[in-house]
Coordinates of C-alpha atoms in Angstrom, one line a residue:
Chain M
X1 CA -12.1 43.5 -34.4
X2 CA -8.9 44.2 -32.5
X3 CA -6.8 41.2 -31.5
X4 CA -4.6 41.2 -28.5
X5 CA -1.2 39.7 -29.5
X6 CA 1.3 38.8 -26.8
X7 CA 5.0 37.9 -27.2
X8 CA 7.3 36.2 -24.7
X9 CA 11.0 35.5 -24.2
X10 CA 13.2 35.9 -27.3
X11 CA 10.1 36.5 -29.5
X12 CA 9.3 39.5 -27.4
X13 CA 12.9 40.7 -27.5
X14 CA 13.2 40.4 -31.3
X15 CA 9.9 42.3 -31.8
X16 CA 10.8 44.9 -29.2
X17 CA 7.4 44.8 -27.4
X18 CA 5.5 42.3 -25.3
X19 CA 2.1 43.1 -26.8
X20 CA 0.2 44.7 -29.6
X21 CA -3.5 45.4 -30.3
X22 CA -4.0 44.8 -34.0
X23 CA -7.0 44.8 -36.4
X24 CA -6.4 41.5 -38.2
X25 CA -8.1 41.0 -41.5
X26 CA -10.7 38.2 -41.5
X27 CA -8.8 36.1 -44.1
X28 CA -6.0 35.6 -41.5
X29 CA -7.8 32.7 -40.0
X30 CA -5.1 30.5 -38.3
X31 CA -2.1 31.0 -36.0
X32 CA 0.2 30.1 -38.9
X33 CA -1.5 32.7 -41.1
X34 CA -1.2 35.3 -38.3
X35 CA 2.5 34.6 -38.0
X36 CA 3.0 35.1 -41.8
X37 CA 0.9 38.3 -41.7
X38 CA 2.8 39.7 -38.7
X39 CA 6.2 38.9 -40.3
X40 CA 5.6 41.8 -42.7
X41 CA 5.2 44.4 -40.0
X42 CA 8.9 45.0 -39.2
X43 CA 12.3 43.6 -39.4
X44 CA 11.9 42.5 -35.7
X45 CA 8.8 40.6 -36.5
X46 CA 10.4 39.0 -39.6
X47 CA 13.4 37.9 -37.5
X48 CA 11.3 36.5 -34.6
X49 CA 9.1 34.6 -37.0
X50 CA 11.8 33.4 -39.5
X51 CA 11.5 29.8 -38.4
X52 CA 7.9 28.9 -37.4
X53 CA 9.2 25.4 -36.2
X54 CA 10.7 27.3 -33.2
X55 CA 7.4 28.9 -32.3
X56 CA 4.6 27.8 -30.0
X57 CA 1.2 29.5 -29.5
X58 CA -1.7 29.9 -27.2
X59 CA -5.2 31.1 -28.2
X60 CA -7.2 32.7 -25.4
X61 CA -4.6 31.2 -22.9
X62 CA -4.8 27.6 -24.2
X63 CA -1.8 26.0 -26.0
X64 CA -2.7 25.2 -29.6
X65 CA -0.9 23.8 -32.7
X66 CA 0.0 26.4 -35.3
X67 CA -2.7 25.3 -37.6
X68 CA -5.4 26.2 -35.0
X69 CA -8.1 28.7 -35.9
X70 CA -8.0 32.2 -34.4
X71 CA -11.5 33.1 -35.6
X72 CA -13.3 34.8 -32.7
X73 CA -10.2 34.8 -30.5
X74 CA -9.5 37.7 -28.2
X75 CA -5.9 37.0 -27.4
X76 CA -3.1 35.1 -29.2
X77 CA 0.3 34.5 -27.6
X78 CA 3.4 33.6 -29.6
X79 CA 6.5 32.3 -27.9
X80 CA 9.4 29.8 -27.9
X81 CA 9.0 26.3 -26.5
X82 CA 8.5 26.6 -22.7
X83 CA 11.3 25.9 -20.3
X84 CA 9.9 26.2 -16.8
X85 CA 10.1 24.0 -13.7
Chain T
X1 CA -7.7 21.6 -2.4
X2 CA -5.7 23.1 -5.2
X3 CA -3.3 26.0 -4.6
X4 CA -1.5 27.7 -7.5
X5 CA 0.9 30.5 -6.8
X6 CA 3.2 32.3 -9.3
X7 CA 5.2 34.9 -7.6
X8 CA 8.6 36.7 -7.4
X9 CA 8.8 35.9 -3.7
X10 CA 11.1 33.1 -2.4
X11 CA 9.2 29.7 -1.9
X12 CA 8.6 28.8 1.7
X13 CA 8.6 25.0 1.6
X14 CA 7.7 24.5 5.2
X15 CA 4.6 26.6 5.0
X16 CA 3.5 25.0 1.8
X17 CA 4.0 21.4 2.9
X18 CA 2.3 22.0 6.2
X19 CA -0.8 23.2 4.4
X20 CA -0.7 20.2 2.1
X21 CA -0.3 17.8 5.0
X22 CA -3.3 19.2 7.0
X23 CA -5.8 17.4 4.8
X24 CA -6.1 14.1 6.4
X25 CA -3.5 12.6 4.0
X26 CA -1.5 9.5 4.8
X27 CA 1.3 10.6 2.4
X28 CA 2.7 13.8 1.1
X29 CA 5.1 13.9 -1.9
X30 CA 7.0 17.0 -3.0
X31 CA 9.5 18.0 -5.6
X32 CA 11.5 21.2 -5.3
X33 CA 13.5 22.5 -8.3
X34 CA 16.6 24.5 -7.4
X35 CA 18.7 26.8 -9.5
X36 CA 22.0 25.0 -10.2
X37 CA 25.2 27.0 -10.4
X38 CA 27.4 24.1 -11.5
X39 CA 27.9 25.1 -15.1
X40 CA 28.8 28.7 -14.4
X41 CA 25.3 30.1 -14.2
X42 CA 25.3 33.3 -12.0
X43 CA 21.7 34.3 -12.4
X44 CA 18.5 32.8 -13.7
X45 CA 15.5 34.8 -14.9
X46 CA 12.0 33.4 -15.3
X47 CA 9.5 35.0 -17.6
X48 CA 5.9 33.8 -17.7
X49 CA 2.5 34.5 -19.3
X50 CA 0.4 36.2 -16.6
X51 CA -3.1 34.7 -16.6
X52 CA -2.1 31.9 -19.0
X53 CA 0.3 30.5 -16.5
X54 CA -2.2 30.3 -13.7
X55 CA -4.7 28.8 -16.1
X56 CA -2.3 26.1 -17.3
X57 CA -1.2 25.2 -13.8
X58 CA -4.7 25.0 -12.5
X59 CA -5.8 22.7 -15.3
X60 CA -2.7 20.5 -14.7
X61 CA -3.5 20.3 -10.9
X62 CA -7.1 19.4 -11.6
X63 CA -6.0 16.7 -14.0
X64 CA -3.6 15.2 -11.5
X65 CA -6.2 15.4 -8.6
X66 CA -8.7 13.5 -10.7
X67 CA -6.4 10.9 -12.0
X68 CA -4.9 10.0 -8.6
X69 CA -7.7 11.1 -6.3
X70 CA -5.4 13.6 -4.6
X71 CA -6.6 15.4 -1.4
X72 CA -4.4 18.4 -2.1
X73 CA -2.2 19.7 -4.9
X74 CA 0.1 22.8 -4.5
X75 CA 2.1 24.3 -7.3
X76 CA 4.3 27.3 -6.5
X77 CA 6.5 28.7 -9.2
X78 CA 8.8 31.6 -8.7
X79 CA 9.4 34.2 -11.5
X80 CA 11.8 37.0 -12.0
X81 CA 15.5 36.9 -11.1
X82 CA 17.0 34.1 -9.0
X83 CA 20.5 33.0 -7.9
X84 CA 22.0 29.5 -7.7
X85 CA 20.6 27.6 -4.7
X86 CA 17.2 29.4 -4.9
X87 CA 14.1 27.4 -5.3
X88 CA 12.4 27.8 -8.7
X89 CA 9.4 25.5 -8.3
X90 CA 7.6 23.4 -5.6
X91 CA 5.1 20.7 -6.4
X92 CA 3.4 18.9 -3.6
X93 CA 0.6 16.4 -3.5
X94 CA -1.3 14.7 -0.7
X95 CA -3.2 11.4 -0.9
X96 CA -4.5 8.7 1.4
X97 CA -1.8 6.3 0.1
X98 CA 1.8 6.9 -0.9
X99 CA 1.7 5.7 -4.5
X100 CA -0.9 8.2 -5.5
X101 CA 1.0 11.1 -3.9
X102 CA 4.3 10.0 -5.5
X103 CA 3.0 9.4 -8.9
X104 CA 0.9 12.6 -8.9
X105 CA 3.9 14.6 -7.9
X106 CA 6.1 13.1 -10.7
X107 CA 3.3 13.7 -13.2
X108 CA 2.9 17.3 -12.3
X109 CA 6.6 18.3 -12.6
X110 CA 7.0 16.4 -15.8
X111 CA 3.9 18.1 -17.3
X112 CA 4.7 21.5 -15.9
X113 CA 8.0 21.4 -17.8
X114 CA 6.3 21.2 -21.2
X115 CA 2.8 22.7 -20.7
X116 CA 3.2 25.7 -18.5
X117 CA 4.2 29.0 -20.1
X118 CA 7.5 29.8 -18.4
X119 CA 10.8 30.7 -20.1
X120 CA 14.2 30.7 -18.5
X121 CA 17.1 33.0 -19.3
X122 CA 20.5 32.0 -17.8
X123 CA 23.3 34.6 -17.1
X124 CA 26.9 33.6 -16.9
X125 CA 28.5 36.9 -15.9
X126 CA 27.5 39.4 -18.6
X127 CA 26.4 36.8 -21.0
X128 CA 22.7 36.0 -20.9
X129 CA 20.8 33.5 -23.1
X130 CA 17.4 31.9 -23.3
X131 CA 17.4 28.3 -22.4
X132 CA 16.5 25.8 -25.1
X133 CA 13.7 23.3 -24.5
X134 CA 15.0 19.8 -23.9
X135 CA 13.8 16.8 -25.9
X136 CA 14.1 14.7 -22.7
X137 CA 11.4 16.9 -21.1
X138 CA 9.0 16.2 -23.9
X139 CA 9.7 12.5 -23.6
X140 CA 9.1 12.6 -19.9
X141 CA 5.8 14.4 -20.3
X142 CA 4.7 12.0 -23.0
X143 CA 5.2 8.8 -21.0
X144 CA 2.2 9.7 -18.8
X145 CA 0.0 9.5 -21.8
X146 CA 1.3 6.0 -22.5
X147 CA 0.7 5.1 -18.9
X148 CA -2.9 6.3 -18.8
X149 CA -5.2 3.3 -18.2
X150 CA -6.9 2.5 -21.4
X151 CA -10.3 1.8 -19.8
X152 CA -10.7 5.3 -18.7
X153 CA -12.4 7.8 -21.0
X154 CA -11.3 11.4 -20.7
X155 CA -14.6 12.4 -19.1
X156 CA -14.5 9.7 -16.4
X157 CA -10.8 10.1 -15.7
Chain C
X1 CA 25.7 12.7 2.0
X2 CA 23.6 10.2 3.9
X3 CA 21.6 11.1 7.0
X4 CA 19.7 8.5 9.0
X5 CA 17.8 9.5 12.1
X6 CA 15.5 7.2 14.2
X7 CA 14.1 9.3 17.0
X8 CA 11.0 9.8 19.2
X9 CA 11.2 13.6 18.4
X10 CA 8.8 15.2 15.9
X11 CA 10.2 15.4 12.4
X12 CA 11.2 18.9 11.2
X13 CA 10.6 18.8 7.5
X14 CA 11.9 22.3 6.8
X15 CA 15.2 21.7 8.5
X16 CA 15.7 18.3 6.8
X17 CA 14.8 19.5 3.3
X18 CA 17.0 22.6 3.6
X19 CA 20.0 20.3 4.5
X20 CA 19.2 18.1 1.5
X21 CA 18.9 21.1 -0.9
X22 CA 22.2 22.6 0.1
X23 CA 24.2 20.0 -1.9
X24 CA 24.3 21.7 -5.3
X25 CA 21.2 19.7 -6.4
X26 CA 18.9 20.7 -9.2
X27 CA 16.0 18.7 -7.7
X28 CA 14.9 17.5 -4.3
X29 CA 12.1 15.0 -3.9
X30 CA 10.5 14.1 -0.6
X31 CA 7.9 11.8 0.8
X32 CA 6.3 12.3 4.2
X33 CA 4.2 9.7 5.8
X34 CA 1.5 11.0 8.2
X35 CA -0.5 9.1 10.8
X36 CA -4.1 8.9 9.5
X37 CA -7.0 9.0 11.9
X38 CA -9.7 8.4 9.4
X39 CA -10.5 4.8 10.5
X40 CA -10.8 5.6 14.2
X41 CA -7.2 5.4 15.1
X42 CA -6.5 7.5 18.2
X43 CA -2.8 6.6 18.6
X44 CA 0.0 4.9 16.8
X45 CA 3.0 3.4 18.4
X46 CA 6.2 2.5 16.5
X47 CA 8.6 -0.1 17.9
X48 CA 11.9 -0.7 16.2
X49 CA 15.1 -2.7 16.4
X50 CA 17.8 -0.4 17.8
X51 CA 21.0 -0.8 15.8
X52 CA 19.4 -3.1 13.2
X53 CA 17.1 -0.2 12.1
X54 CA 20.0 2.2 11.5
X55 CA 21.9 -0.5 9.7
X56 CA 19.0 -1.4 7.4
X57 CA 18.2 2.3 6.6
X58 CA 21.9 3.1 5.9
X59 CA 22.2 0.2 3.5
X60 CA 19.0 1.2 1.8
X61 CA 20.2 4.8 1.4
X62 CA 23.6 3.6 0.1
X63 CA 21.8 1.4 -2.5
X64 CA 19.6 4.3 -3.7
X65 CA 22.5 6.7 -3.8
X66 CA 24.5 4.4 -6.0
X67 CA 21.6 3.4 -8.3
X68 CA 20.5 7.0 -9.0
X69 CA 23.7 8.9 -8.3
X70 CA 22.1 10.9 -5.6
X71 CA 23.9 13.9 -4.0
X72 CA 22.0 13.4 -0.7
X73 CA 19.7 11.0 1.0
X74 CA 17.9 11.7 4.2
X75 CA 15.7 9.1 6.0
X76 CA 14.1 10.2 9.3
X77 CA 11.8 7.8 11.0
X78 CA 9.9 8.6 14.2
X79 CA 9.4 5.9 16.9
X80 CA 7.3 5.7 20.1
X81 CA 3.8 7.1 20.5
X82 CA 2.2 9.4 17.8
X83 CA -1.2 11.0 17.1
X84 CA -3.2 11.3 13.9
X85 CA -1.6 14.1 11.9
X86 CA 1.9 13.4 13.2
X87 CA 4.7 12.7 10.7
X88 CA 6.0 9.1 10.9
X89 CA 8.6 9.2 8.3
X90 CA 10.4 11.5 5.9
X91 CA 12.5 10.4 3.0
X92 CA 14.3 13.1 0.9
X93 CA 16.6 12.8 -2.0
X94 CA 18.7 15.3 -4.0
X95 CA 20.1 14.9 -7.4
X96 CA 21.3 16.9 -10.4
X97 CA 18.1 16.0 -12.3
X98 CA 14.6 15.5 -11.2
X99 CA 14.0 11.9 -12.4
X100 CA 16.8 10.6 -10.3
X101 CA 15.5 12.4 -7.2
X102 CA 11.9 11.3 -7.8
X103 CA 12.7 7.7 -8.5
X104 CA 15.2 7.4 -5.7
X105 CA 12.6 8.8 -3.3
X106 CA 9.9 6.4 -4.4
X107 CA 12.3 3.5 -4.2
X108 CA 13.4 4.3 -0.7
X109 CA 9.9 4.5 0.8
X110 CA 8.8 1.4 -1.0
X111 CA 11.8 -0.5 0.3
X112 CA 11.7 0.9 3.8
X113 CA 8.2 -0.5 4.2
X114 CA 9.4 -4.1 3.7
X115 CA 13.0 -4.1 4.7
X116 CA 13.4 -1.9 7.8
X117 CA 12.6 -3.3 11.2
X118 CA 9.7 -1.2 12.4
X119 CA 6.4 -2.4 13.8
X120 CA 3.2 -0.4 14.2
X121 CA 0.6 -0.8 16.9
X122 CA -2.7 1.1 16.4
X123 CA -4.9 2.1 19.2
X124 CA -8.6 2.8 18.8
X125 CA -9.6 4.0 22.2
X126 CA -8.7 1.3 24.7
X127 CA -8.2 -1.4 21.9
X128 CA -4.6 -1.7 20.6
X129 CA -3.5 -4.1 18.0
X130 CA -0.3 -4.8 15.9
X131 CA -0.7 -3.8 12.3
X132 CA -0.5 -6.6 9.8
X133 CA 2.0 -6.4 6.9
X134 CA 0.3 -5.6 3.6
X135 CA 0.8 -7.7 0.5
X136 CA 0.7 -4.5 -1.6
X137 CA 3.8 -3.3 0.2
X138 CA 5.7 -6.4 -0.7
X139 CA 4.6 -6.0 -4.3
X140 CA 5.6 -2.3 -4.4
X141 CA 9.1 -3.2 -3.1
X142 CA 9.5 -6.1 -5.5
X143 CA 8.8 -4.0 -8.6
X144 CA 12.2 -2.2 -8.1
X145 CA 14.0 -5.5 -8.6
X146 CA 12.1 -6.1 -11.8
X147 CA 13.1 -2.5 -12.9
X148 CA 16.8 -2.9 -12.2
X149 CA 18.8 -2.8 -15.4
X150 CA 19.8 -6.3 -16.3
X151 CA 23.3 -5.4 -17.4
X152 CA 24.2 -4.3 -13.8
X153 CA 25.7 -6.9 -11.5
X154 CA 25.0 -6.5 -7.8
X155 CA 28.6 -5.5 -7.1
X156 CA 28.6 -2.8 -9.8
X157 CA 25.1 -1.5 -9.0
Chain V
X1 CA 28.7 -19.7 23.6
X2 CA 25.9 -17.4 24.7
X3 CA 23.6 -16.1 21.9
X4 CA 21.8 -12.8 22.3
X5 CA 18.2 -13.3 21.2
X6 CA 15.9 -10.3 20.6
X7 CA 12.1 -10.3 20.2
X8 CA 10.0 -7.5 18.8
X9 CA 6.3 -6.5 18.6
X10 CA 3.8 -9.3 19.4
X11 CA 6.6 -11.9 19.6
X12 CA 8.1 -9.9 22.4
X13 CA 4.7 -9.5 24.1
X14 CA 3.9 -13.2 23.9
X15 CA 7.3 -14.2 25.3
X16 CA 7.2 -11.5 28.0
X17 CA 10.7 -10.1 27.4
X18 CA 12.5 -8.3 24.6
X19 CA 15.8 -10.2 25.0
X20 CA 17.4 -13.3 26.3
X21 CA 21.1 -14.5 26.6
X22 CA 21.0 -18.2 26.0
X23 CA 23.6 -21.0 25.6
X24 CA 22.4 -22.6 22.4
X25 CA 23.5 -26.2 21.7
X26 CA 25.7 -26.5 18.6
X27 CA 23.3 -28.8 16.9
X28 CA 20.8 -25.9 16.7
X29 CA 22.3 -24.6 13.6
X30 CA 19.6 -22.6 11.7
X31 CA 17.1 -19.9 12.6
X32 CA 14.3 -22.5 12.1
X33 CA 16.0 -24.9 14.5
X34 CA 16.4 -22.1 17.0
X35 CA 12.7 -21.3 16.8
X36 CA 11.9 -25.0 17.5
X37 CA 14.3 -25.2 20.3
X38 CA 13.0 -21.9 21.9
X39 CA 9.4 -23.1 21.6
X40 CA 10.1 -25.6 24.5
X41 CA 11.1 -22.9 26.9
X42 CA 7.7 -21.6 28.0
X43 CA 4.1 -21.4 27.0
X44 CA 4.8 -17.8 25.9
X45 CA 7.6 -19.0 23.5
X46 CA 5.3 -21.8 22.2
X47 CA 2.6 -19.3 21.6
X48 CA 4.8 -16.8 19.8
X49 CA 6.4 -19.5 17.6
X50 CA 3.3 -21.6 16.9
X51 CA 3.2 -20.5 13.2
X52 CA 6.7 -20.0 11.8
X53 CA 5.2 -18.6 8.6
X54 CA 4.4 -15.5 10.6
X55 CA 7.9 -15.0 11.7
X56 CA 10.8 -13.1 10.2
X57 CA 14.4 -13.1 11.4
X58 CA 17.7 -11.2 11.4
X59 CA 21.1 -12.6 12.2
X60 CA 23.6 -10.1 13.4
X61 CA 21.2 -7.3 12.3
X62 CA 20.7 -8.6 8.7
X63 CA 17.4 -9.9 7.5
X64 CA 17.7 -13.6 6.6
X65 CA 15.3 -16.4 5.6
X66 CA 14.4 -18.9 8.3
X67 CA 16.7 -21.6 6.9
X68 CA 19.7 -19.4 7.4
X69 CA 22.6 -20.5 9.5
X70 CA 23.2 -19.1 13.0
X71 CA 26.6 -20.7 13.4
X72 CA 29.0 -18.1 14.8
X73 CA 26.2 -15.5 15.2
X74 CA 26.3 -13.1 18.1
X75 CA 22.7 -11.9 17.8
X76 CA 19.5 -13.3 16.4
X77 CA 16.3 -11.3 16.3
X78 CA 12.8 -12.8 15.8
X79 CA 9.8 -10.7 14.9
X80 CA 6.7 -10.4 12.8
X81 CA 6.8 -9.0 9.2
X82 CA 7.8 -5.3 9.4
X83 CA 5.2 -2.5 9.1
X84 CA 7.1 0.7 9.2
X85 CA 7.0 3.8 7.0

């Protein structure tokens, strides 16, 4: 099943796009696993995801820790810590 | 009454506060965040997560409205390019009594800083960089968890 | 910048907040008190102590500005006859950072309730009575004394 | 020396005026003593000052406790607990 993956801020800039529709293998079951899997796609991905401690994530628009499951998710967003307000 | 607005348009404080006041409240509290230009910043850009932002702000407003029995909550956040002196965010709360309005307002801006998907990029002339998250913001957001009355269960909050 | 205004004219929140914002602040907090009509009140009259009121409010604003390093403090209090929905008081603070603005604003309205010479008379139809002071207001004002950092002497505050 | 005495709210209403200029004897040296002394002036004064616990005072526009001195004061205000804001 295709997963909608969104990138924001410097993650988006490093990857060069704000979103990708990807068929993610079922064994990629958590956000952290997704990040590892995505890192192999390009130098931009590898650069954006080099330090997972700097990354935050939302699954279907809800903030989650990186060990959260993505099974059944429609949309995963990966981004730096937020700085609004 | 909850009003959430994420928009590139300038924030009209007078209109927003008048709407919050007109709910039979005895007190209205507000916080306005303004772009500071004092450390050389010439422009600020705000990126956000369309859909995810509105969802996060709505859930935040609902949590505050329950916890302090607020009559109205308004959160307006500007996105896109801004200049020093421009308003970035407005949070306003209305309640029968002042303490609920004041505390609810402080809670909302503290939580918004750490739990709503916005990202700031500052420009100083030709040099632009993404702003780092501040540890002090995480601490400010966390203190509301510590202050939560222990006798309240999440469902009854 | 401190602005104190005691007047029978309606309070223009937009004008007041714009003036407070224009001081290079990163954050502006405000509290607006509104006449409630929910327990049958048809009119509210505010009496005050001309001269004594302005002095008390100025000293209060100066104390807040020192304690939180505020860039601007505005206190506008209406006097005379008002109707439900009318604004009675506006307190606004500006600071570089939000916590100073929010805390300074809460401090000012808490202190104003117990240390500025205003007296309210409520009318319900033909029946008018002076409002009693509330013990909860005294408690709210007193908590700021308890919160004052102990290392500060009054003179250095 | 003449002292300006101000009354507010229900104190003013009970006395029937908002201010009086009075020559106060020097032995009337505190706010509390002034209140006792004023009580003898009229039934309105006696009524307004019947329960000093309900009274607050300012000397030369500064809030003071009722045992504060009025020696040298130009203006004393007597009123109920404040209810602004």
